[in-house]
Short mmCIF file of C-alpha atoms and ligand atoms in Angstrom, two decimals:
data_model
loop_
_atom_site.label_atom_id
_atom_site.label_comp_id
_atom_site.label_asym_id
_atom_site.label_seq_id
_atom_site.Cartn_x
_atom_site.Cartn_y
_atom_site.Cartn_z
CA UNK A 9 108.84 69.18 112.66
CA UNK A 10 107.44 72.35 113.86
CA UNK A 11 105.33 72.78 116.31
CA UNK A 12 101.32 73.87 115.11
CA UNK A 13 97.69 73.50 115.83
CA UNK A 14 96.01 72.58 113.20
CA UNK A 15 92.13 72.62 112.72
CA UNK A 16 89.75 72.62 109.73
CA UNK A 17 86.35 72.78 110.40
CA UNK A 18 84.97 73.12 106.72
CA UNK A 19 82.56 69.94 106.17
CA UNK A 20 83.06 68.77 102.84
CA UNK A 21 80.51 67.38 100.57
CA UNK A 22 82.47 65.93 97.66
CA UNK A 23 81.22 64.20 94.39
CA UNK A 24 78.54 64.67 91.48
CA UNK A 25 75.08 65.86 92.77
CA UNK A 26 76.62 66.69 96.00
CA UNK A 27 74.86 70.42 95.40
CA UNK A 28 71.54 69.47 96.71
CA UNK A 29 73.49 69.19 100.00
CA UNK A 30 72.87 73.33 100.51
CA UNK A 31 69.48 72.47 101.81
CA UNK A 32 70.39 71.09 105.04
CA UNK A 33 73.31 72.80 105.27
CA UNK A 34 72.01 76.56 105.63
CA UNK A 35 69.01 76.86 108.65
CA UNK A 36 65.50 77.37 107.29
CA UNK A 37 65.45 80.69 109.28
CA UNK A 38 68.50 82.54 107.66
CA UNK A 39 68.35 85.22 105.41
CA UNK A 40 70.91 83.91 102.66
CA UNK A 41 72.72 85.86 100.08
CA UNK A 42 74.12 84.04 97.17
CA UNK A 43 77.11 85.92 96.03
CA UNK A 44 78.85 84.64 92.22
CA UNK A 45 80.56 85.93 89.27
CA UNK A 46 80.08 86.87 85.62
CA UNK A 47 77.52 84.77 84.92
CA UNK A 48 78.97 81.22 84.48
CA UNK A 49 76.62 79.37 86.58
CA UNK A 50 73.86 80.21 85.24
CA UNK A 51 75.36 78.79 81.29
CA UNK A 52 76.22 75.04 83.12
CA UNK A 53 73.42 74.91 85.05
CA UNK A 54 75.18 74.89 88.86
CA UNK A 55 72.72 78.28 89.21
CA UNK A 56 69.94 76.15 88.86
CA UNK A 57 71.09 73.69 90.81
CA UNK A 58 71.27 75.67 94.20
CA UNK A 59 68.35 77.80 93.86
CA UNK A 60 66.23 74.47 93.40
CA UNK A 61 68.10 73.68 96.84
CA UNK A 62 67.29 76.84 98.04
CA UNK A 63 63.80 76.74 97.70
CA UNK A 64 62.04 77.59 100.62
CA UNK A 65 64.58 79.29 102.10
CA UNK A 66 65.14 83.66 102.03
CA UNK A 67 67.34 84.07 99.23
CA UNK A 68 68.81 87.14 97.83
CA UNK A 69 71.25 87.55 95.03
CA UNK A 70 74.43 89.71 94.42
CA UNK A 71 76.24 89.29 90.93
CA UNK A 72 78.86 90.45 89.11
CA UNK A 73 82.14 89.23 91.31
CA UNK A 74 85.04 89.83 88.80
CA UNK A 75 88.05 87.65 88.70
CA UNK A 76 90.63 89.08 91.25
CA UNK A 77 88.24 90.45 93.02
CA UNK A 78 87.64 94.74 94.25
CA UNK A 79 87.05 96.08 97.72
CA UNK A 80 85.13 98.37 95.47
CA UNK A 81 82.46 95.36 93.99
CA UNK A 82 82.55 94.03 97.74
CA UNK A 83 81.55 96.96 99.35
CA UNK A 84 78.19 97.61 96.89
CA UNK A 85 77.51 93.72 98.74
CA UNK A 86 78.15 94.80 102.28
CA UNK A 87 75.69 97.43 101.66
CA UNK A 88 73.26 94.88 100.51
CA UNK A 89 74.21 92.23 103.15
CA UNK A 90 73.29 95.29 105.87
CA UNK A 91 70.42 96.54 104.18
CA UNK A 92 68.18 93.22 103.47
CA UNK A 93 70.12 91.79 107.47
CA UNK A 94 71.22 89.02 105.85
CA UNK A 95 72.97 85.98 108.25
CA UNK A 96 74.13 83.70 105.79
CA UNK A 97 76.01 83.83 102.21
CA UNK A 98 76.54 81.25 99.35
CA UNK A 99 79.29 81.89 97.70
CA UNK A 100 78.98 79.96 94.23
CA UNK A 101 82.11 80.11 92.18
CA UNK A 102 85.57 80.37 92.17
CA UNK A 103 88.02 81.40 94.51
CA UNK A 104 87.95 85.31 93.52
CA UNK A 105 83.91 84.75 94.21
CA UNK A 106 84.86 82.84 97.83
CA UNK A 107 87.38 85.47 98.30
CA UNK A 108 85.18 88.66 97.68
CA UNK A 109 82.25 86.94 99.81
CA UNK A 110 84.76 86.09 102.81
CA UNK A 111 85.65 90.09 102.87
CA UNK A 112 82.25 90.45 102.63
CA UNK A 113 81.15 88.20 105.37
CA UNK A 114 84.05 90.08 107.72
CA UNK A 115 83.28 93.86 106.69
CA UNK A 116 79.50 93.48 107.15
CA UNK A 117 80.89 92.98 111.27
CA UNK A 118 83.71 95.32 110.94
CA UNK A 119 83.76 98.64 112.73
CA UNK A 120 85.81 101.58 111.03
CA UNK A 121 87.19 101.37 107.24
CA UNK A 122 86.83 96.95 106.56
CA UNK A 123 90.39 98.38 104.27
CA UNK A 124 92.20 98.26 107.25
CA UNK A 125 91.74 94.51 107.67
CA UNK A 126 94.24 93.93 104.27
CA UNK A 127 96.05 97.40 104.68
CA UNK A 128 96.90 96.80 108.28
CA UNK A 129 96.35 94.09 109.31
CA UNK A 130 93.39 94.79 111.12
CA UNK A 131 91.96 91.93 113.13
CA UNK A 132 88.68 90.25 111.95
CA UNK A 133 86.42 89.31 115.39
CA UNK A 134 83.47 88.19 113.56
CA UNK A 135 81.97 87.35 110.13
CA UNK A 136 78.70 86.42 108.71
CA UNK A 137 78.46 82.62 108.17
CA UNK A 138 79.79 81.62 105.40
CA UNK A 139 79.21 78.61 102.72
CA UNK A 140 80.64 77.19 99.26
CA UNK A 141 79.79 75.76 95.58
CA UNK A 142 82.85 75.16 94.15
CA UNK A 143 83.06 75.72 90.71
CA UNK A 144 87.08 76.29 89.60
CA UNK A 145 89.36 73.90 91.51
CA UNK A 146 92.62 75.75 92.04
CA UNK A 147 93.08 78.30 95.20
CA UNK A 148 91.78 75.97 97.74
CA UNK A 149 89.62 79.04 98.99
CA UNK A 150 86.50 76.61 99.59
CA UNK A 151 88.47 75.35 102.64
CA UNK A 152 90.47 77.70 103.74
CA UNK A 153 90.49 81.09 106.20
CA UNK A 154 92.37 82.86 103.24
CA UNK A 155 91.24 85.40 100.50
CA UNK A 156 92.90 88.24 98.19
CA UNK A 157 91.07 90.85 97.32
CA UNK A 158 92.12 94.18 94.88
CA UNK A 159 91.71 98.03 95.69
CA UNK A 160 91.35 99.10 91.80
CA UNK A 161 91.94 102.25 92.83
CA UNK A 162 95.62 101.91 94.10
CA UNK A 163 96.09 98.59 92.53
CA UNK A 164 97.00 97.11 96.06
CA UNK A 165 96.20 93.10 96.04
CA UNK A 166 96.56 91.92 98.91
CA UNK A 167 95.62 89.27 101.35
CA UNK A 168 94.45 88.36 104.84
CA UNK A 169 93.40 85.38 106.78
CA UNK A 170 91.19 84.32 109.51
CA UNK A 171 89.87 81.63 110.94
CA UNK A 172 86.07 83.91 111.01
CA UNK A 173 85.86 83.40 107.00
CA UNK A 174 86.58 79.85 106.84
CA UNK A 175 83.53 78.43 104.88
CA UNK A 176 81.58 75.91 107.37
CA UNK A 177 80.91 73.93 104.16
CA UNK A 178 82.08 73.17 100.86
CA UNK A 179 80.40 71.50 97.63
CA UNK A 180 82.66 69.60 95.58
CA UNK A 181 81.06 68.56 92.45
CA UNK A 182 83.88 67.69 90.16
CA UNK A 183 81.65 67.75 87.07
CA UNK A 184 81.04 71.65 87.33
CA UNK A 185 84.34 71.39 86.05
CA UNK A 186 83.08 70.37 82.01
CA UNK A 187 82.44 74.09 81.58
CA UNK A 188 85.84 75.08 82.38
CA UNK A 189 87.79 76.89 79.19
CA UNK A 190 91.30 75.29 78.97
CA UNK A 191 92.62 78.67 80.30
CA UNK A 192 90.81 77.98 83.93
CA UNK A 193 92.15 74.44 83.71
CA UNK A 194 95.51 75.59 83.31
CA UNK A 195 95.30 78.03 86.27
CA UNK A 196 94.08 75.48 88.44
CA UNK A 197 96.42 72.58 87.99
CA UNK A 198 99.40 75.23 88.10
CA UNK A 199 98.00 77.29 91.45
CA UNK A 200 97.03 74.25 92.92
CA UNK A 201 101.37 72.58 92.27
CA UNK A 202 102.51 76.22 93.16
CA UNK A 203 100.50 76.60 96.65
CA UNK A 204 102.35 72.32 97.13
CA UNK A 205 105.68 73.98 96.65
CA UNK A 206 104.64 77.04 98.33
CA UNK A 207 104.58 74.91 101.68
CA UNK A 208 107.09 72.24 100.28
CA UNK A 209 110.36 73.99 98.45
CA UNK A 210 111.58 75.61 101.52
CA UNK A 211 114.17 73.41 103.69
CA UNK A 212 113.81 70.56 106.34
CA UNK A 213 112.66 70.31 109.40
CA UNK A 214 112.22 66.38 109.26
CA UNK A 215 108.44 66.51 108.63
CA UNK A 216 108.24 63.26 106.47
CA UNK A 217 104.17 62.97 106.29
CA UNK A 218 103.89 66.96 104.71
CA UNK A 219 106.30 65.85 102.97
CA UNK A 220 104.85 62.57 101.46
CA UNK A 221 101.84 64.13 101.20
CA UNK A 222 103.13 67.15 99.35
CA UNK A 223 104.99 64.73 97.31
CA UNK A 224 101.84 62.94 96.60
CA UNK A 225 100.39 66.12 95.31
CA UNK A 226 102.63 66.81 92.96
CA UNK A 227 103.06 63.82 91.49
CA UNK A 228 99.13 63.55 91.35
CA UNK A 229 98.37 67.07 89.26
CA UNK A 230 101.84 65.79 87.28
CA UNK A 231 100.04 62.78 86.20
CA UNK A 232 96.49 63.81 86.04
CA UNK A 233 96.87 67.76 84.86
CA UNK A 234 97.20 66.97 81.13
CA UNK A 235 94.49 64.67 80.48
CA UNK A 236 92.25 67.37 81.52
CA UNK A 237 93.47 68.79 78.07
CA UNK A 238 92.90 65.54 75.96
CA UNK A 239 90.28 62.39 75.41
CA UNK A 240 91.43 61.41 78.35
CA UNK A 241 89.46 63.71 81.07
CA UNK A 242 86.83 62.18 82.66
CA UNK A 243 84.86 62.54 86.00
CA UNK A 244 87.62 60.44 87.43
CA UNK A 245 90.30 62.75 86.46
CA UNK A 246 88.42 65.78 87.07
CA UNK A 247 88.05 64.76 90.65
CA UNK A 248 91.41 63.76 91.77
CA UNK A 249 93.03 67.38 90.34
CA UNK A 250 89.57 68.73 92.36
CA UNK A 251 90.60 66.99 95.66
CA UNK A 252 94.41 67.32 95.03
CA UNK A 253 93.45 71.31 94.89
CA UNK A 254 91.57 71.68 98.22
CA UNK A 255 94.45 69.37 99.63
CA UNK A 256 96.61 71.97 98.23
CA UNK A 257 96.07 74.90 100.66
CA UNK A 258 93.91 73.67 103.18
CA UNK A 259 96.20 73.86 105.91
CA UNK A 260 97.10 70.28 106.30
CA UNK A 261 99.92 69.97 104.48
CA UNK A 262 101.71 73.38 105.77
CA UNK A 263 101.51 72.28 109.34
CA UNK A 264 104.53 71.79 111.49
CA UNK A 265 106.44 73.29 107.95
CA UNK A 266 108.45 76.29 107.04
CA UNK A 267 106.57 78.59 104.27
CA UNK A 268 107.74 80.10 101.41
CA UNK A 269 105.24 82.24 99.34
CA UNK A 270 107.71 84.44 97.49
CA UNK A 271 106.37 83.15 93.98
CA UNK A 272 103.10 84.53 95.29
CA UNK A 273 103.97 87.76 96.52
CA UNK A 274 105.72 88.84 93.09
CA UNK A 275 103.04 87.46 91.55
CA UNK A 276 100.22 89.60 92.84
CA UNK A 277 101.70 92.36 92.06
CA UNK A 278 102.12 91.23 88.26
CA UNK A 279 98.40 90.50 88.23
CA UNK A 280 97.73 93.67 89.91
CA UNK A 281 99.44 95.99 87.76
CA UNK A 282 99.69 94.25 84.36
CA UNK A 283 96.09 92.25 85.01
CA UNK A 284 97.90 88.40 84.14
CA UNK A 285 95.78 85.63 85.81
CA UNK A 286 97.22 84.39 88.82
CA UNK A 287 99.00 81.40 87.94
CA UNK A 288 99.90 83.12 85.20
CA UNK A 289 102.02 85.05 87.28
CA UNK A 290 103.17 81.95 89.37
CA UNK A 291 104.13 80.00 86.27
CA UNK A 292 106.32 82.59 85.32
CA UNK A 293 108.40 83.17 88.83
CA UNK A 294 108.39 79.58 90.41
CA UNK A 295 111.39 78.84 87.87
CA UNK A 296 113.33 81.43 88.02
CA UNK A 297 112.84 81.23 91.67
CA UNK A 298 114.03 77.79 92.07
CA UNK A 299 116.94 79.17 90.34
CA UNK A 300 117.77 82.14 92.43
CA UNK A 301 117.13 80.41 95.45
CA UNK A 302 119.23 77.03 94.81
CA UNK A 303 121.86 77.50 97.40
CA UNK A 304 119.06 78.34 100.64
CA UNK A 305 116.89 75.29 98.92
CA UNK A 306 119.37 72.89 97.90
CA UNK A 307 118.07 70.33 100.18
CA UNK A 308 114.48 70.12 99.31
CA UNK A 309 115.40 70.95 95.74
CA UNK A 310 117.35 67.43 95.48
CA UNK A 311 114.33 65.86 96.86
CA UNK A 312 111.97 67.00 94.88
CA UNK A 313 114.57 66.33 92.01
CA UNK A 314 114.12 62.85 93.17
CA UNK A 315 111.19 61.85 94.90
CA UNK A 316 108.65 63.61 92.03
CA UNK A 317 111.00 63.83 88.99
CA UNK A 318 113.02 60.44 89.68
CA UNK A 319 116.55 62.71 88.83
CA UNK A 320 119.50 61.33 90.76
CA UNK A 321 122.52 61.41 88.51
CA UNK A 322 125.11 64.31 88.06
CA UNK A 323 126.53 67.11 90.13
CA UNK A 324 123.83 69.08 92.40
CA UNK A 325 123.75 72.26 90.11
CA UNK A 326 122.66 69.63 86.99
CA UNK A 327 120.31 68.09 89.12
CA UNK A 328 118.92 71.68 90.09
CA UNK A 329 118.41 72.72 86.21
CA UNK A 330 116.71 69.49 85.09
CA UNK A 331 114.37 69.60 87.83
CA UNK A 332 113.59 73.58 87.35
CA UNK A 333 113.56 72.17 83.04
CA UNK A 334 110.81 69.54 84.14
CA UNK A 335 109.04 71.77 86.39
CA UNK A 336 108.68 74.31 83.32
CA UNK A 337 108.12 71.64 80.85
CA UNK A 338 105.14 70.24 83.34
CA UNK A 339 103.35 73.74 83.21
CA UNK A 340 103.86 73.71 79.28
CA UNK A 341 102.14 70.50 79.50
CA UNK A 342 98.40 71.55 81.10
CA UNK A 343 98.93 74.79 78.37
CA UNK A 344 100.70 77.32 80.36
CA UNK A 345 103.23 79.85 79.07
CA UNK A 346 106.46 80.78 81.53
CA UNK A 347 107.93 83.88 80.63
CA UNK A 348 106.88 87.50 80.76
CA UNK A 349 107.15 88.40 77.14
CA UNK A 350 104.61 85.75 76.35
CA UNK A 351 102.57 88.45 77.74
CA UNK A 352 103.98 91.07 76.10
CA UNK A 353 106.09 92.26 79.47
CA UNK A 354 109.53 93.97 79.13
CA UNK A 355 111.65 95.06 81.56
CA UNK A 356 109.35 98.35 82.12
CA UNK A 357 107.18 96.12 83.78
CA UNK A 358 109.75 94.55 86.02
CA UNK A 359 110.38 98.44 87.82
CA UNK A 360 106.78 98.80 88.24
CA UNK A 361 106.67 95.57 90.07
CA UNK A 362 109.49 96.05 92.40
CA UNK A 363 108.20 99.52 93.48
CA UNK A 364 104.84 97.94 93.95
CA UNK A 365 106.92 95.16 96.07
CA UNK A 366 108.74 97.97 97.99
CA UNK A 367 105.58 99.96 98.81
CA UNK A 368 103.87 97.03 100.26
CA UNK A 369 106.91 96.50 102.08
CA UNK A 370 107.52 92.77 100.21
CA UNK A 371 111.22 93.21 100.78
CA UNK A 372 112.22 90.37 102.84
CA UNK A 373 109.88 87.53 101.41
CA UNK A 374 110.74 83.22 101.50
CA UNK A 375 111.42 80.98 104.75
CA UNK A 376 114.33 82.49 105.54
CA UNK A 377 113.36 86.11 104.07
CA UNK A 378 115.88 86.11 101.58
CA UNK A 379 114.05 87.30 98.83
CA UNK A 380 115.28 90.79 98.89
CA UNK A 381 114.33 93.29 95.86
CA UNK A 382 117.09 92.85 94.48
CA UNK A 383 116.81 88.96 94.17
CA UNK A 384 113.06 89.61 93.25
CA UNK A 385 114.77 91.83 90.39
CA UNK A 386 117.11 89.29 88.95
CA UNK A 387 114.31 86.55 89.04
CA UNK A 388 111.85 88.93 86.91
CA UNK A 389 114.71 89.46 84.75
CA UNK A 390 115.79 86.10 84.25
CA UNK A 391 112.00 85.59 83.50
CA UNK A 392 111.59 87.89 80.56
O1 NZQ B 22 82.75 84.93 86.89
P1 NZQ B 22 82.26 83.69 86.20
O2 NZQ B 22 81.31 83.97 85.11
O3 NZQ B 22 81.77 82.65 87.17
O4 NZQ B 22 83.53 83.06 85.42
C1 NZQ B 22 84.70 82.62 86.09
C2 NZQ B 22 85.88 83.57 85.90
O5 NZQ B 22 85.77 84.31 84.73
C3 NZQ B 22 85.17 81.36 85.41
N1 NZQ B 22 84.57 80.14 85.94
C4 NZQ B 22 84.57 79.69 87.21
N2 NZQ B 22 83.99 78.49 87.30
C5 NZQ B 22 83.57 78.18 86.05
C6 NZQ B 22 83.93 79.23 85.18
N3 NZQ B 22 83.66 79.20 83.86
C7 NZQ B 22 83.00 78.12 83.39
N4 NZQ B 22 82.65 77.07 84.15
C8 NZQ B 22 82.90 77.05 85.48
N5 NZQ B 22 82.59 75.97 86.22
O6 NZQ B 22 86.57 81.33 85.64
C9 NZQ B 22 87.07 82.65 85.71
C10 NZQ B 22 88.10 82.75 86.80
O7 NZQ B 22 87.51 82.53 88.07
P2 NZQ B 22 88.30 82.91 89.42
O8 NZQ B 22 87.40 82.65 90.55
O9 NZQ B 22 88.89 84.27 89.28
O10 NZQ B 22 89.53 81.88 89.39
P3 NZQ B 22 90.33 81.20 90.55
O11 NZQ B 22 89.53 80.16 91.24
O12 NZQ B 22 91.61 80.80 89.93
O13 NZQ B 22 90.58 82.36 91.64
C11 NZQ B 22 91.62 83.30 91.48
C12 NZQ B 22 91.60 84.28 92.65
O14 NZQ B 22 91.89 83.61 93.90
C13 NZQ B 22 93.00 84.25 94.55
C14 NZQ B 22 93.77 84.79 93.39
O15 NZQ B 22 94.69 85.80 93.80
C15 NZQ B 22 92.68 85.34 92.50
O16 NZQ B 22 92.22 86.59 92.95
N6 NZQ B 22 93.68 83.29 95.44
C16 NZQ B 22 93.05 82.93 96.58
C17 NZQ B 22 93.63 82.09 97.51
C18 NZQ B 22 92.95 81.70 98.76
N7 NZQ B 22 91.79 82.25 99.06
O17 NZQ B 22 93.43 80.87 99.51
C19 NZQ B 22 95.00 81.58 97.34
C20 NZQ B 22 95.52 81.72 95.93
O18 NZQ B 22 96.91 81.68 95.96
C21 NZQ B 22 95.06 82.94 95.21
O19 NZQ B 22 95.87 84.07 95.54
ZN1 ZN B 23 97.71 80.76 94.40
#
């Protein structure tokens, strides 16, 4: 195992009515802006919800987050957040809404151009407090120091992380989740198994709890992931792929482990230029990935092949293609498609991406940095 330190500080308040829980989470005193989306919450009642547990408190409102979300829509909220001195936001929604409000939280402290933080890394020293409705169980965002966030202007999505932005609490009510069109449900199962792998699919270093745990995961969103699509979801179901999610990418189970992200990094850029949802985009590299990769993951490839898929017999490159055949099969299963001309993408599309790779200098991506352009080329090709 690797050596870490792990820590995550994000109180969670998990289960059905769980939203009245704001009250006592956010002082009397602060001034609280509740950031969300297109409008969503205020259809399945969640808006409702947290202004009744707002009441009495200073609350002001900035709407109109959009999925993947702009520097450009979280700058008009910076100049709100400094304008009204606001010390506290809500962010009520999904992870492009917990994204956009952690950027928010750290550019409201930043001094100079708060572009620099995903551009250059810029170090975050402080951030307005920060809190979280969950609506959309997939990027584990709620409970993590993550977020992505989009300069339209130059199409640049990119990400950054600190441990400033981490939400100090978290409402999990799995039945927010009844709203959710298929579409969303797809995205989160498939983000939620990609960010397992993510931390998982790389080689050993003899950590056998991430592992187990990762395993567990997997096998979890394997089992539960469809019913969400059939008589069978229920509040029960609905909260073990919403747990399974924030267990995902919360840090725990990438501790003392070697990281991948690769599937991610393409995948950005897809969404960025060509405007796929993100696990679109991750549905659509992970295989070919697994593929391109075999030899440097041959390992934990044979152990997921096992352990999740129960595939022992044959030679290791049979083993390898019934596991990546399952893996794609899976994502077919919870209604998500796995190649780019499902989206209409030809190979075009595949130089835009590479350039888009190169200029963010993505050219040495995986654990071991083996993902050169050239490998990222034959994976997009192989996923056409
Ligand atoms: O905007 P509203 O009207 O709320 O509608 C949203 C949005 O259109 C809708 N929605 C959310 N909850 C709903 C609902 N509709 C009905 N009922 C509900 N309960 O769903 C749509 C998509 O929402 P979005 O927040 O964009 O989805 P998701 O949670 O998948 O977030 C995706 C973003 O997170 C980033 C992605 O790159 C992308 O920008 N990621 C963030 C990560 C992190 N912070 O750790 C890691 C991930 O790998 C990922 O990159
Ligand atoms: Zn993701």
């Amino acid at each position: 195992m690797l050596n870490f330190t792990f820590s995550n500080k994000t109180r969670i308040h998990f289960g059905e009515q769980q939203i009245k829980q704001v009250t006592q989470e956010i002082p009397l005193d602060a001034r609280v802006l509740i950031t969300y989306g297109g409008g969503s919450i205020k259809k399945n009642g969640v808006y409702d919800q947290v202004i009744a547990a707002l009441t009495g408190h200073t609350v002001f409102e900035f709407s109109g987050i959009e999925p993947n979300p702009s520097y450009e829509t979280s700058m008009k909220a910076v100049a709100l957040v400094k304008q009204e001195n606001i010390d506290y936001i809500l962010a009520v929604g999904g992870g492009s809404v917990i994204d956009a409000s952690k950027f928010i939280a750290a550019a409201a402290h930043f001094n100079g151009e708060p572009w620099d933080i995903l551009i250059k890394g810029a170090a975050v020293e402080s951030a307005i407090k920060l809190g979280a409705v969950l609506t959309l169980p997939a990027t584990g965002s709620e409970s993590n120091g993550g977020s992505v966030i989009t300069k339209l202007a130059t199409k640049d999505k990119l990400p950054f992380m600190s441990a400033h932005v981490l939400p100090l609490f978290a409402v999990l009510d799995p039945s927010v989740m009844d709203s959710l069109p298929a579409r969303q449900l797809s995205n989160g199962v498939v983000d939620a198994f990609i960010h397992t792998t993510e931390q998982y699919l790389t080689y050993d270093v003899d950590a056998k709890i991430q592992d187990r745990f990762a395993e567990g995961i997997l096998l979890t969103l394997i089992e539960e992931g469809p019913k969400l699509f059939s008589a069978e979801k229920t509040n029960a179901v609905n909260a073990n792929v919403m747990w399974s999610a924030t267990q995902a990418l919360n840090g725990l189970i990438g501790s003392g482990v070697p990281h991948d992200w690769a599937t991610h990094m393409i995948g950005h850029e897809l969404t960025a230029s060509f405007g796929l949802d993100h696990a679109q985009t991750l549905a659509i590299v992970l295989p070919r990935l697994m593929w391109e990769m075999r030899e440097s993951k041959e390992g934990k490839l044979l152990q997921y092949a096992e352990r999740v898929w129960g595939i022992t017999e044959g030679d290791v490159e049979t083993r390898i293609k019934q596991v990546i055949e399952k893996t794609e099969q899976f994502f077919h299963s919870v209604q998500m498609k796995t190649r780019l001309s499902d989206y209409d993408l030809d190979a075009t599309s595949i130089d835009v991406v590479i350039e888009q790779l190169e200029r963010h200098g993505m050219t040495q991506l995986g654990e071991r940095q083996l993902v050169t352009l050239e490998r990222s080329r034959n994976i997009l090709m192989n996923s056409l």
